[in-house]
């Protein structure tokens, strides 16, 4: 069966520090991968999605970036965090070229202080 | 106009009650539709897909009206464990999430 792993679960980082969140999927090949952010009391905002290795689409201009170095690995990064980067970051995957929903990882709760 | 709109609630209902949520979407070319459930401080989890003919999963019934571009979720015989936020989700080339409707079931 397919599983998605996301870590760390919680993170407290000072303003201006770098960020790296990792997400891996097991049990499937060629998944579509997504990074979402959910600010406190807000809806899910799509940040990046990827349909293949090295292929990244950005939905929202910001100081975050994403990379997909391997088929089942998706990384969210920042060189310098802002207070406004605080939120609940969720990685998700879906089967390519289908109308299925997405399966989410357990999320990373980031607090920038 | 938001792509997916939901009443944020909260809906406070007693155990055993029937409760209905509605959702509207703006893109008539949307291809598929879902309801997700999100517990506090947890990730969203797929509750059910929504089909044009309507579909039922136990106490949950989902309906889609393409002409009016709205989706509904009906929960019968509410349980305390149904307390959560319910997200309406629409898929075009990617999933678009509503901001959710919060349900609180009380004893």
Coordinates of C-alpha atoms in Angstrom, one line a residue, chain B:
Chain B
X1 CA -15.3 35.4 -6.1
X2 CA -13.6 32.4 -4.4
X3 CA -13.3 29.2 -6.4
X4 CA -14.9 27.1 -3.7
X5 CA -17.1 28.7 -1.1
X6 CA -18.4 27.2 2.1
X7 CA -20.3 28.5 5.2
X8 CA -17.6 28.4 7.9
X9 CA -20.1 27.6 10.7
X10 CA -19.8 26.5 13.3
X11 CA -22.7 24.2 13.2
X12 CA -23.5 23.1 16.8
X13 CA -25.9 20.1 16.8
X14 CA -26.9 17.5 19.4
X15 CA -26.1 13.9 19.0
X16 CA -28.5 12.1 16.7
X17 CA -29.3 15.2 14.7
X18 CA -29.2 15.5 10.9
X19 CA -27.0 18.2 9.6
X20 CA -26.3 19.4 6.0
X21 CA -23.5 21.4 4.5
X22 CA -23.5 23.1 1.2
X23 CA -20.7 24.3 -1.0
X24 CA -20.6 26.3 -4.3
X25 CA -17.8 26.3 -6.9
X26 CA -17.1 28.8 -9.7
X27 CA -15.4 26.7 -12.4
X28 CA -18.0 24.9 -14.5
X29 CA -15.2 22.8 -16.1
X30 CA -14.4 21.1 -12.7
X31 CA -14.1 17.4 -13.2
X32 CA -14.4 15.8 -9.8
X33 CA -15.6 16.6 -6.4
X34 CA -14.8 15.4 -2.8
X35 CA -15.5 16.0 0.8
X36 CA -12.5 15.9 3.2
X37 CA -12.6 15.8 6.9
X38 CA -10.0 17.6 9.0
X39 CA -9.7 17.1 12.7
X40 CA -8.1 19.9 14.8
X41 CA -4.3 20.2 14.1
X42 CA -4.4 17.1 11.8
X43 CA -4.1 16.6 8.1
X44 CA -7.2 16.5 5.9
X45 CA -8.5 13.0 5.1
X46 CA -10.7 12.0 2.2
X47 CA -14.2 11.4 3.5
X48 CA -15.9 10.6 0.2
X49 CA -16.0 11.4 -3.5
X50 CA -19.2 13.1 -4.8
X51 CA -20.9 11.8 -7.9
X52 CA -23.6 13.4 -10.1
X53 CA -26.0 10.6 -9.2
X54 CA -25.5 11.2 -5.5
X55 CA -23.8 8.6 -3.3
X56 CA -24.1 7.3 0.2
X57 CA -21.6 5.9 2.7
X58 CA -23.3 4.8 5.9
X59 CA -24.6 7.9 7.6
X60 CA -23.1 10.2 5.0
X61 CA -24.8 11.3 1.7
X62 CA -23.2 13.5 -0.9
X63 CA -24.9 15.2 -3.8
X64 CA -23.7 17.2 -6.8
X65 CA -25.7 19.6 -8.8
X66 CA -23.6 20.6 -11.9
X67 CA -26.2 22.9 -13.3
X68 CA -26.2 25.0 -10.1
X69 CA -22.6 24.3 -9.3
X70 CA -23.1 23.2 -5.7
X71 CA -22.2 20.2 -3.6
X72 CA -23.8 19.0 -0.4
X73 CA -23.0 16.7 2.4
X74 CA -25.7 15.3 4.7
X75 CA -24.8 13.6 8.0
X76 CA -27.5 11.6 9.7
X77 CA -27.6 10.5 13.3
X78 CA -24.6 12.7 14.2
X79 CA -22.0 11.2 16.6
X80 CA -19.7 13.1 18.9
X81 CA -16.9 11.7 16.8
X82 CA -18.2 13.6 13.7
X83 CA -17.0 16.8 15.3
X84 CA -14.5 18.2 12.8
X85 CA -14.1 20.6 9.9
X86 CA -15.5 19.4 6.6
X87 CA -13.7 20.6 3.5
X88 CA -15.4 20.9 0.1
X89 CA -12.9 20.1 -2.6
X90 CA -13.2 20.6 -6.4
X91 CA -10.8 19.2 -9.0
X92 CA -9.9 20.9 -12.3
X93 CA -6.3 20.4 -13.2
X94 CA -5.6 20.3 -9.4
X95 CA -7.5 20.2 -6.2
X96 CA -9.0 23.5 -4.9
X97 CA -10.1 23.4 -1.2
X98 CA -12.8 25.3 0.4
X99 CA -12.0 26.9 3.8
X100 CA -14.2 24.3 5.6
X101 CA -17.3 24.1 7.6
X102 CA -16.8 23.4 11.3
X103 CA -19.2 20.9 13.0
X104 CA -19.5 20.5 16.7
X105 CA -21.7 17.7 18.0
X106 CA -22.6 18.0 21.6
X107 CA -24.1 15.3 24.0

